[in-house]
Short mmCIF file of C-alpha atoms in Angstrom, two decimals:
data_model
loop_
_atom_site.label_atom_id
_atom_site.label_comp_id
_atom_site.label_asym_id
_atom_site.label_seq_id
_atom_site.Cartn_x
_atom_site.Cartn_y
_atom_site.Cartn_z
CA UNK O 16 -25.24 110.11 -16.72
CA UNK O 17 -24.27 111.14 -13.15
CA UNK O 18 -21.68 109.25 -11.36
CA UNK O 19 -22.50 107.99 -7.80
CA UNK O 20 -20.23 106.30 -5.10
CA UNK O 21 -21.54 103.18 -5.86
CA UNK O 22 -20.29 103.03 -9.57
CA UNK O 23 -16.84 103.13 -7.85
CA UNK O 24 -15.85 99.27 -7.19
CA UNK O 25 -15.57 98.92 -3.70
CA UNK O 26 -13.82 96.40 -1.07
CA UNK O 27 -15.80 93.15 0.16
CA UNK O 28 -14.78 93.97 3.97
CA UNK O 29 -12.97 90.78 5.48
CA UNK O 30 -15.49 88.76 7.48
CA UNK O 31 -13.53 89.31 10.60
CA UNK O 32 -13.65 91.26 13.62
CA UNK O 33 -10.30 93.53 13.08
CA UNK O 34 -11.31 93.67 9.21
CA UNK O 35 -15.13 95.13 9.73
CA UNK O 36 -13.70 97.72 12.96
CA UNK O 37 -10.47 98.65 12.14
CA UNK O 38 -10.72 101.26 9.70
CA UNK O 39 -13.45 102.27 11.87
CA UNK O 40 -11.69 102.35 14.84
CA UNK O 41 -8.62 104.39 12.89
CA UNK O 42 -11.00 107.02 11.21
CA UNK O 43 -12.16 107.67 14.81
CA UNK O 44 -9.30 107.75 16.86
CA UNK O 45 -7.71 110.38 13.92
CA UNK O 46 -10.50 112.86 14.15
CA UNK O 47 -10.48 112.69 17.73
CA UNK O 48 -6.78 113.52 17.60
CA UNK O 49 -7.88 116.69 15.58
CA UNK O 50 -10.52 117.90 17.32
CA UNK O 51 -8.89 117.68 20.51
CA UNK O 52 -6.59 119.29 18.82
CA UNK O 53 -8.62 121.88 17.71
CA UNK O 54 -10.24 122.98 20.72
CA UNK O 55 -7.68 122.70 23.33
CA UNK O 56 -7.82 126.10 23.46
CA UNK O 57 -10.80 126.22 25.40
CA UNK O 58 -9.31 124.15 27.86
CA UNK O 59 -6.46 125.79 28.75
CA UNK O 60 -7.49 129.96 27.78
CA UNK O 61 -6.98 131.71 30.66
CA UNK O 62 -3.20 130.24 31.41
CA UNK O 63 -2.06 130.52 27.21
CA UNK O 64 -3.74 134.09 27.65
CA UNK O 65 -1.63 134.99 30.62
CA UNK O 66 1.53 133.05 29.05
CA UNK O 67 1.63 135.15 26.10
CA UNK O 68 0.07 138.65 27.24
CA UNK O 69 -3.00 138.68 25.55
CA UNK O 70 -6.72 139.04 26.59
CA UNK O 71 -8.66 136.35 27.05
CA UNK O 72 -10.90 137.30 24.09
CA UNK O 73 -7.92 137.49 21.92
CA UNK O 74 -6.37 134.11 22.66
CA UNK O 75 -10.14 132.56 21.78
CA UNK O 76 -9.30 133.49 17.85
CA UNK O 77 -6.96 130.71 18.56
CA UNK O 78 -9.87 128.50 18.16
CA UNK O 79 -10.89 130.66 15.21
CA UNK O 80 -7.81 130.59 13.05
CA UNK O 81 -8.26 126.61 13.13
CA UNK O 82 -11.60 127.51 11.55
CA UNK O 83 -11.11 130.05 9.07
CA UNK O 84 -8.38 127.12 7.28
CA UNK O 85 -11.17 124.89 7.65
CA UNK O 86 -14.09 126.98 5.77
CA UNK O 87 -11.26 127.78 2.83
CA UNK O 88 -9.79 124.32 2.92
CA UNK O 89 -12.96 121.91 2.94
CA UNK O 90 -15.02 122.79 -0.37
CA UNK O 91 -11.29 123.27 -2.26
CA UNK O 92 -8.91 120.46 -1.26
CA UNK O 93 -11.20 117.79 -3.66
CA UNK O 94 -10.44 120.40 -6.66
CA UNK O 95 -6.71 120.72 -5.47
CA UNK O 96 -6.21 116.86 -5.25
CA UNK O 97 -8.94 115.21 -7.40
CA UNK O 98 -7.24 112.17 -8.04
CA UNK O 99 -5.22 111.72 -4.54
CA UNK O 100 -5.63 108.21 -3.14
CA UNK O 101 -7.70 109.29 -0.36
CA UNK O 102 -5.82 107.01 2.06
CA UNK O 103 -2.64 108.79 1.24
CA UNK O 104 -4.38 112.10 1.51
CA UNK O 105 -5.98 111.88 5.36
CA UNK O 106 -2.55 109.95 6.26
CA UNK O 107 -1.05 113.10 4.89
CA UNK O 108 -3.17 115.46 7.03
CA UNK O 109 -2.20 113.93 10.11
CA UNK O 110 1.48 114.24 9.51
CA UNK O 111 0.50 118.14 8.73
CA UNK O 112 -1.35 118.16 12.01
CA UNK O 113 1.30 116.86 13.93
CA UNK O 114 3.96 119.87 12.62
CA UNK O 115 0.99 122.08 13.65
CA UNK O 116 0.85 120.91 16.99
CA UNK O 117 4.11 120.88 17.33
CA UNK O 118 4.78 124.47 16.45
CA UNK O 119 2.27 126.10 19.14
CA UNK O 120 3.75 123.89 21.95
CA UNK O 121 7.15 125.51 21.26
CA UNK O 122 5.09 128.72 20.06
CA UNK O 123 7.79 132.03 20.99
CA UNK O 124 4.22 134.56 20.44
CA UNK O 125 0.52 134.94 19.25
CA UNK O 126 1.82 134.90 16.01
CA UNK O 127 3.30 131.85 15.29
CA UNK O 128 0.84 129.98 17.17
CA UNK O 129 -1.99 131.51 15.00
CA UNK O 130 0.48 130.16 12.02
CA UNK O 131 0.34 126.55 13.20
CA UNK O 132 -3.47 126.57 14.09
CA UNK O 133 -4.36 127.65 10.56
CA UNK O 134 -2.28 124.47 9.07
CA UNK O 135 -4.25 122.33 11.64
CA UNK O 136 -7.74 124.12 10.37
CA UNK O 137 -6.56 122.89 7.03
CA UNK O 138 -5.78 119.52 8.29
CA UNK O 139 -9.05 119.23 10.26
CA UNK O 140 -11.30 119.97 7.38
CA UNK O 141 -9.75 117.86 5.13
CA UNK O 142 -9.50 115.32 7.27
CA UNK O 143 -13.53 115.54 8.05
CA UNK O 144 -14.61 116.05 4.97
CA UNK O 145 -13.14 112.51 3.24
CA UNK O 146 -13.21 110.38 6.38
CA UNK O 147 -17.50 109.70 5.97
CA UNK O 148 -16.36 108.84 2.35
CA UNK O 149 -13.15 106.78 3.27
CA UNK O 150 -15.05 104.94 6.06
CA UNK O 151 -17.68 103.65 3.75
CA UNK O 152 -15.39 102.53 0.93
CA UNK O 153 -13.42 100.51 3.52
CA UNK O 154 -16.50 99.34 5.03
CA UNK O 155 -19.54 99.30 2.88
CA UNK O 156 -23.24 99.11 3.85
CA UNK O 157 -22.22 100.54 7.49
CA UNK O 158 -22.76 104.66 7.01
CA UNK O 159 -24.93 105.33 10.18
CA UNK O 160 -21.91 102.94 11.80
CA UNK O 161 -19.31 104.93 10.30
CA UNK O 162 -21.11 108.81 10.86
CA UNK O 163 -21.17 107.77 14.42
CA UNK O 164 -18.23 106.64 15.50
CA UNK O 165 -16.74 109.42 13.91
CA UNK O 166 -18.72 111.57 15.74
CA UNK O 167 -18.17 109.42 19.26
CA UNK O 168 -14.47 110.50 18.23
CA UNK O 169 -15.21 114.43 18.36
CA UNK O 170 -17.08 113.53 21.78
CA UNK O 171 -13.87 111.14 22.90
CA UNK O 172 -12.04 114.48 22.16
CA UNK O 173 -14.18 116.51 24.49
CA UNK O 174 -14.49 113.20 27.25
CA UNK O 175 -10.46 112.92 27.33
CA UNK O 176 -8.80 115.97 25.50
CA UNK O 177 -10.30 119.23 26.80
CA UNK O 178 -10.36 118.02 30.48
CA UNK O 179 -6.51 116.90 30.09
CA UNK O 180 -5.54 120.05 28.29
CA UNK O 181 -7.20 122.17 31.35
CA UNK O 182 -5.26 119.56 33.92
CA UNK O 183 -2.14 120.44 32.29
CA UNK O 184 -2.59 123.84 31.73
CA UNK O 185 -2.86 124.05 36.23
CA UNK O 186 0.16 122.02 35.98
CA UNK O 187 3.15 121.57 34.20
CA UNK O 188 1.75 124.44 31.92
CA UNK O 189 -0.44 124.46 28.01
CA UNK O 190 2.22 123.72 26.37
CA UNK O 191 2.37 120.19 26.33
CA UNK O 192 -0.48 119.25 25.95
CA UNK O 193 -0.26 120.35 22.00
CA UNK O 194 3.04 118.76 22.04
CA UNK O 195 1.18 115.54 23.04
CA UNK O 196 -1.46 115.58 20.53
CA UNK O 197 1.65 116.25 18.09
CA UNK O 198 3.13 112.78 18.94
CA UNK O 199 -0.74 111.48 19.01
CA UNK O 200 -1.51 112.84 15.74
CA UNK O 201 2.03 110.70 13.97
CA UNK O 202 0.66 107.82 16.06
CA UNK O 203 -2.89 108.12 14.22
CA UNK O 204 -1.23 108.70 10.84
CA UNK O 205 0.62 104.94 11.10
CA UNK O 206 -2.89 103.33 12.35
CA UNK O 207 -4.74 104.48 9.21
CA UNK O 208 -1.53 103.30 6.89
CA UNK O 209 -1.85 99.95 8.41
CA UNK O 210 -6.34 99.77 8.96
CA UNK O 211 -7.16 101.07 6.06
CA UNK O 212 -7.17 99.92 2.18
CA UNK O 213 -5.98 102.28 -0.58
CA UNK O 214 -8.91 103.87 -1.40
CA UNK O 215 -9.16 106.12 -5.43
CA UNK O 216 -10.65 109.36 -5.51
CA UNK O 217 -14.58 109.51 -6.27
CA UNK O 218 -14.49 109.60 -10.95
CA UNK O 219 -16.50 112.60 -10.68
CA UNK O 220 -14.17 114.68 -7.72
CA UNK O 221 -13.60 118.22 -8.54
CA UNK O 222 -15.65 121.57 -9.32
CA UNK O 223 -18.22 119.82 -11.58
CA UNK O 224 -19.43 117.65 -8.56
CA UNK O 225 -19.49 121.33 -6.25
CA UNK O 226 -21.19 123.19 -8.88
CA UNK O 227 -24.04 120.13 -9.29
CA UNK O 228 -24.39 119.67 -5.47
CA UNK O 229 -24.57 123.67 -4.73
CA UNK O 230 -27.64 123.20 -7.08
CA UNK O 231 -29.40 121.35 -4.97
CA UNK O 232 -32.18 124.04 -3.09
CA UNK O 233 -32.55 121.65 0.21
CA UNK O 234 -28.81 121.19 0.92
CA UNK O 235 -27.83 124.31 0.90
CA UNK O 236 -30.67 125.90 2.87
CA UNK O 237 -29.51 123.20 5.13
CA UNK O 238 -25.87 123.90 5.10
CA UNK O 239 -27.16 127.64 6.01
CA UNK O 240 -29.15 126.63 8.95
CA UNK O 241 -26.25 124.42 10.18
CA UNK O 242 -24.41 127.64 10.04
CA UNK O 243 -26.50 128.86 12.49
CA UNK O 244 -26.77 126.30 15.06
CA UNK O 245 -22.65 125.65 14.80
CA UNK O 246 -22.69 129.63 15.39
CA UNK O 247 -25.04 129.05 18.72
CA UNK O 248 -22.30 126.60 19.98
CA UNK O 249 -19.43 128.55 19.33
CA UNK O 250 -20.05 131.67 20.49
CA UNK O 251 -19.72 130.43 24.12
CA UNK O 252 -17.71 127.03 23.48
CA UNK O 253 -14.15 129.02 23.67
CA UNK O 254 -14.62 130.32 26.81
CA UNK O 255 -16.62 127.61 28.42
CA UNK O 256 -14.31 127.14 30.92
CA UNK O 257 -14.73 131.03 32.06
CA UNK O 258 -18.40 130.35 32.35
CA UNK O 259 -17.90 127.40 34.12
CA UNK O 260 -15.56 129.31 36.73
CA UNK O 261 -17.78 131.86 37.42
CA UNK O 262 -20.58 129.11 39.43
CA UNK O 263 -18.22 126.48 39.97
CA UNK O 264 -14.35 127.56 40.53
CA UNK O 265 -11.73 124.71 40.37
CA UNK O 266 -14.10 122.20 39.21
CA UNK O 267 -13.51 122.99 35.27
CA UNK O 268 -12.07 119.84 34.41
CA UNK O 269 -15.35 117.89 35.65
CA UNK O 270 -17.45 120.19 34.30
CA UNK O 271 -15.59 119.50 30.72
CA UNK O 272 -16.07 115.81 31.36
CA UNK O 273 -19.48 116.30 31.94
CA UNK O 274 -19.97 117.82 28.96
CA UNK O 275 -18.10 115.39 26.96
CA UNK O 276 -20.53 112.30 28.80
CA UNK O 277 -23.88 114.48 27.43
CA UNK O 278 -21.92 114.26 24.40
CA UNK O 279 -21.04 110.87 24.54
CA UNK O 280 -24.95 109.97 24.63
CA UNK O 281 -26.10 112.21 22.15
CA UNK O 282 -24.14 111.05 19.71
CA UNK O 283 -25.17 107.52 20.58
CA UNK O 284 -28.71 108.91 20.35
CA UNK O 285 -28.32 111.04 17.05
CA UNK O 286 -27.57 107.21 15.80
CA UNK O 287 -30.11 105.21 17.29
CA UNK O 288 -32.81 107.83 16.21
CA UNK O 289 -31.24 108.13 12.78
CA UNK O 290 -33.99 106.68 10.87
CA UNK O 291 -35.91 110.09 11.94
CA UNK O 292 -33.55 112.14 11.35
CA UNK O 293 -35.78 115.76 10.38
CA UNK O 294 -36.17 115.53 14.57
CA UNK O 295 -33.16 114.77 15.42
CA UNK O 296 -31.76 117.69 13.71
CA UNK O 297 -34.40 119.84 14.61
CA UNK O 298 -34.33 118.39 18.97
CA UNK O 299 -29.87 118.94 18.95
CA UNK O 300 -30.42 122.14 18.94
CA UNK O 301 -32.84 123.06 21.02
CA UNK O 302 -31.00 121.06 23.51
CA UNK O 303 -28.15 123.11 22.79
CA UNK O 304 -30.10 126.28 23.27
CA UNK O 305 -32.05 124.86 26.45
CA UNK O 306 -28.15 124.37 27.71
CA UNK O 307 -26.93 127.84 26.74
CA UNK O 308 -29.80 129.44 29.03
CA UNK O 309 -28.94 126.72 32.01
CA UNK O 310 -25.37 128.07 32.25
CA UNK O 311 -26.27 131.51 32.43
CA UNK O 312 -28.97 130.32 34.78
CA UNK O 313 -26.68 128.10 36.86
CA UNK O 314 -25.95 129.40 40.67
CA UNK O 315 -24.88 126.24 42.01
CA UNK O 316 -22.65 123.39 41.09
CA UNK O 317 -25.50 120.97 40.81
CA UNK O 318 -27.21 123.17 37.77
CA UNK O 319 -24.04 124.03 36.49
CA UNK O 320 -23.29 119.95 36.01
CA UNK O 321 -27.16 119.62 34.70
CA UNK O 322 -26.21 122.36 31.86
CA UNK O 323 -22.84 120.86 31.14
CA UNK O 324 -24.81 117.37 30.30
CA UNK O 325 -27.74 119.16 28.29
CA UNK O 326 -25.44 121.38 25.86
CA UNK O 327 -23.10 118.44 25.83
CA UNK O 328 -25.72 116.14 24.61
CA UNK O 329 -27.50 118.91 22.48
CA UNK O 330 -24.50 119.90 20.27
CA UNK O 331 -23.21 116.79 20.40
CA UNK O 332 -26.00 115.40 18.16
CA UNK O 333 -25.25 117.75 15.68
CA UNK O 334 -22.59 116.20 13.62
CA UNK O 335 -24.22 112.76 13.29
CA UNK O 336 -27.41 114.42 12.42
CA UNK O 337 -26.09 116.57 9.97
CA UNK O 338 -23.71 114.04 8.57
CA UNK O 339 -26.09 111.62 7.63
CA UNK O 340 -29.08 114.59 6.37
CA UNK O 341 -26.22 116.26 3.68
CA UNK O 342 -25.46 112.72 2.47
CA UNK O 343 -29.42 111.73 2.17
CA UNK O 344 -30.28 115.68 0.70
CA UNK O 345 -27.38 114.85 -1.87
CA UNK O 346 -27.20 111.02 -1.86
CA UNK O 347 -25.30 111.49 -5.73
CA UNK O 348 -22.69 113.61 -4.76
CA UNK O 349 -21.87 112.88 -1.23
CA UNK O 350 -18.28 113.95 -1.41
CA UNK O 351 -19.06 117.98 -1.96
CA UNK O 352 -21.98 117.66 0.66
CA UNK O 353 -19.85 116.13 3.32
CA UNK O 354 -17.25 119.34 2.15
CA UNK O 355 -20.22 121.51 2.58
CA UNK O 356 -20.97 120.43 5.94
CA UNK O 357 -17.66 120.86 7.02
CA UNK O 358 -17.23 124.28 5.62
CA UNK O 359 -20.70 125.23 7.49
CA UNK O 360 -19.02 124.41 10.88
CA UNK O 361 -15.65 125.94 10.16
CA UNK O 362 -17.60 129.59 9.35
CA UNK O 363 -19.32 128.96 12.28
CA UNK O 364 -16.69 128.08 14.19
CA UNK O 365 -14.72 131.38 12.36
CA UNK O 366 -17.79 133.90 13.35
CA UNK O 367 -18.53 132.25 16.82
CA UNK O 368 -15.41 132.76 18.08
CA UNK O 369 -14.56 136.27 16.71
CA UNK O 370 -17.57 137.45 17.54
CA UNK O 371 -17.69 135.73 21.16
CA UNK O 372 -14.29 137.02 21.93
CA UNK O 373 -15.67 141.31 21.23
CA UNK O 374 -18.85 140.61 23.27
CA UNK O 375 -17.07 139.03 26.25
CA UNK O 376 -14.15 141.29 26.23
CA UNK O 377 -17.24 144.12 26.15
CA UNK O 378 -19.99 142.63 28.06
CA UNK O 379 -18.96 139.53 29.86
CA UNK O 380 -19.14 135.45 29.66
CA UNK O 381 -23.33 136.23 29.93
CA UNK O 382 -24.50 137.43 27.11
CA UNK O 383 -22.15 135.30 24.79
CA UNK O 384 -24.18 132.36 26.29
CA UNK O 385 -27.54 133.74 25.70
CA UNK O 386 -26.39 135.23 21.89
CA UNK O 387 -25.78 131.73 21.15
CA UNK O 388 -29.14 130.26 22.88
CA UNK O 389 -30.64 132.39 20.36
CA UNK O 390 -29.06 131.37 17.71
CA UNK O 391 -29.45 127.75 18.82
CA UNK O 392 -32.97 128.25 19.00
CA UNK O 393 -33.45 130.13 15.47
CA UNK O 394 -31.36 126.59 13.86
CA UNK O 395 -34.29 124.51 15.26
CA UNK O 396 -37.07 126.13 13.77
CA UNK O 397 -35.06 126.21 10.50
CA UNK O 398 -34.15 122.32 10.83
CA UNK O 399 -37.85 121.97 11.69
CA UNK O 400 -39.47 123.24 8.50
CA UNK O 401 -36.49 121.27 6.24
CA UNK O 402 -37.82 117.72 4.72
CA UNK O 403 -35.27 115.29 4.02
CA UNK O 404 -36.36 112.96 1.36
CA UNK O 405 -37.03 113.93 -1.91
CA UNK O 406 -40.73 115.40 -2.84
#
């Protein structure tokens, strides 16, 4: 007989406000850590570029080598730590992020800065692929709760962490604003200690549970397609800000808040529209395309802000969406489709970036964008001809 989630007793949630949004609120505010984190980067490319006497495409595998931990990292840390209290194991990947972080604000070259981003790829993809899990053991019977204010995390990440990463970078220089997310990141690790209830490892974690779930035809023509739209995004998403400077110089910090607000409200519409969730994976990214096309489009500030908002909101709807179709594809074995997920944006993340960086270094900050509408565009149709439930 196959093991499910439910088999594993779970917590009755205290019938308070702290006890139902706490571990909520700590799951969120640690992936938002990450991912601003992760993509800082982007924020601050041309002035770590400069710093370190590199090219601009070069410093975007920065973003990459985050990634490329990630894709090895998500399907593999269940088998590596199948029985790991999965409290102690995301409390455990913060700490790790931290000494990441820490080690590229104090970063002597390329090199050990690549170092340090590939131990925060590894803590980011562990991190994402238990929290869905973790959220709903803590808090049962709240998943579309839980999937989005994870998400709203990634977009708080993009609201608060990209724009502040780019105002430091024109200021007191890159460098610190890793070195803050390193003290953020210890800061999240204590919150989770203290919101969240041990919580065991799934009875069935481990290979068996990959193998079984990689059987499944629908999830992993899904996990393909995801591939594809991630790929879209992150082609252009390093070097956003050199898009954005091209229309609009010395406005890239709005423009990165902008995108974060679209972000904001697709994620909040991913959820609301939830219960229909073959469009909403299917709409994010032909938003995100439609968005792609407005920035190479854009000749004025105005139209630059409109396609900030649109590929904001667009991409933006792509975790929830995604999130919440793996776990209803492969209701049975959520924990290896949640890993699968994460592994499909950390390839994506891996290719979009490498391959981003040789077509802007060759052709320019135009054709990335358009590469990626494509893409974008290709992920819809292939969302579009997907069924969800079962039959």
């Amino acid at each position: 007989m196959t093991t499910t989630s439910s088999d594993v007793t779970r917590p009755v949630a205290p019938d308070t406000p702290r006890g139902r949004w706490a571990p909520v609120v700590a799951l969120a505010a640690g992936i938002a850590i990450l991912v601003s984190s992760e993509f800082l980067p982007a924020g601050v490319l041309p002035t770590m570029a400069r710093d370190l006497g590199i090219s601009e495409g070069t410093a975007g595998l920065a973003v990459a080598a985050t990634a490329i931990a990630g894709a090895l990292t998500a399907p593999t840390i269940a088998m590596v730590l199948p029985r790991m209290d999965r409290r102690t194991l995301l409390v455990g990947l913060l700490v790790a992020a931290a000494v990441a972080n820490l080690a590229v604000a104090v970063a002597p070259g390329f090199v050990v800065l690549l170092l340090g981003r590939l131990v925060l790829g590894a803590a980011i993809a562990g991190y994402w692929s238990f929290a869905f899990a973790v959220g709903t053991y803590a808090s049962p019977g709240r998943d579309h709760v839980i999937s989005t204010s994870i998400a709203l995390g990634v977009t708080v990440a993009t609201i608060v962490g990209l724009p502040l990463g780019s105002l430091l970078a024109d200021g007191p220089g890159w460098r610190w604003g890793f070195a803050a997310a390193a003290v953020l990141s210890l800061i999240g690790a204590v919150a989770l200690t203290r919101a969240l209830p041990p919580v065991p490892a799934h009875p069935g974690a481990g290979m068996s549970m990959l193998r079984q779930a990689l059987r499944n035809p629908r999830l992993v023509a899904g996990v393909v397609v995801l591939v594809v739209a991630v790929l879209g995004n992150f082609l252009a998403y390093p070097f956003i800000r050199i898009a954005i400077d091209e229309t609009s110089p010395g406005a890239g910090m709005w423009m990165l808040v902008l995108w974060g607000v679209g972000g904001l409200f697709g994620n909040l519409a991913a959820g609301r529209f939830s219960h229909r969730l073959r469009a909403v994976v299917t709409v994010a990214p032909l938003l995100l395309a439609v968005g792609l096309v407005l920035t190479v489009l854009a000749e004025s500030t105005p139209v630059m802000a409109l396609a900030m908002l649109v590929w904001g909101f667009g991409f933006n709807m792509v975790p929830v969406g995604t999130q919440l179709w793996v776990t209803r594809v492969e209701p049975e074995r959520t924990e290896s489709a949640l890993a699968l997920q994460v592994t499909a944006f950390q390839v994506a993340i891996t290719l979009g970036a490498a391959l981003g960086g040789a077509v802007l270094d060759e052709y320019g900050v135009e054709l990335v964008l358009l590469i990626g509408a494509v893409a974008a565009a290709v992920a819809a149709a292939g969302f579009g001809a997907l069924r969800v439930s079962r039959g």
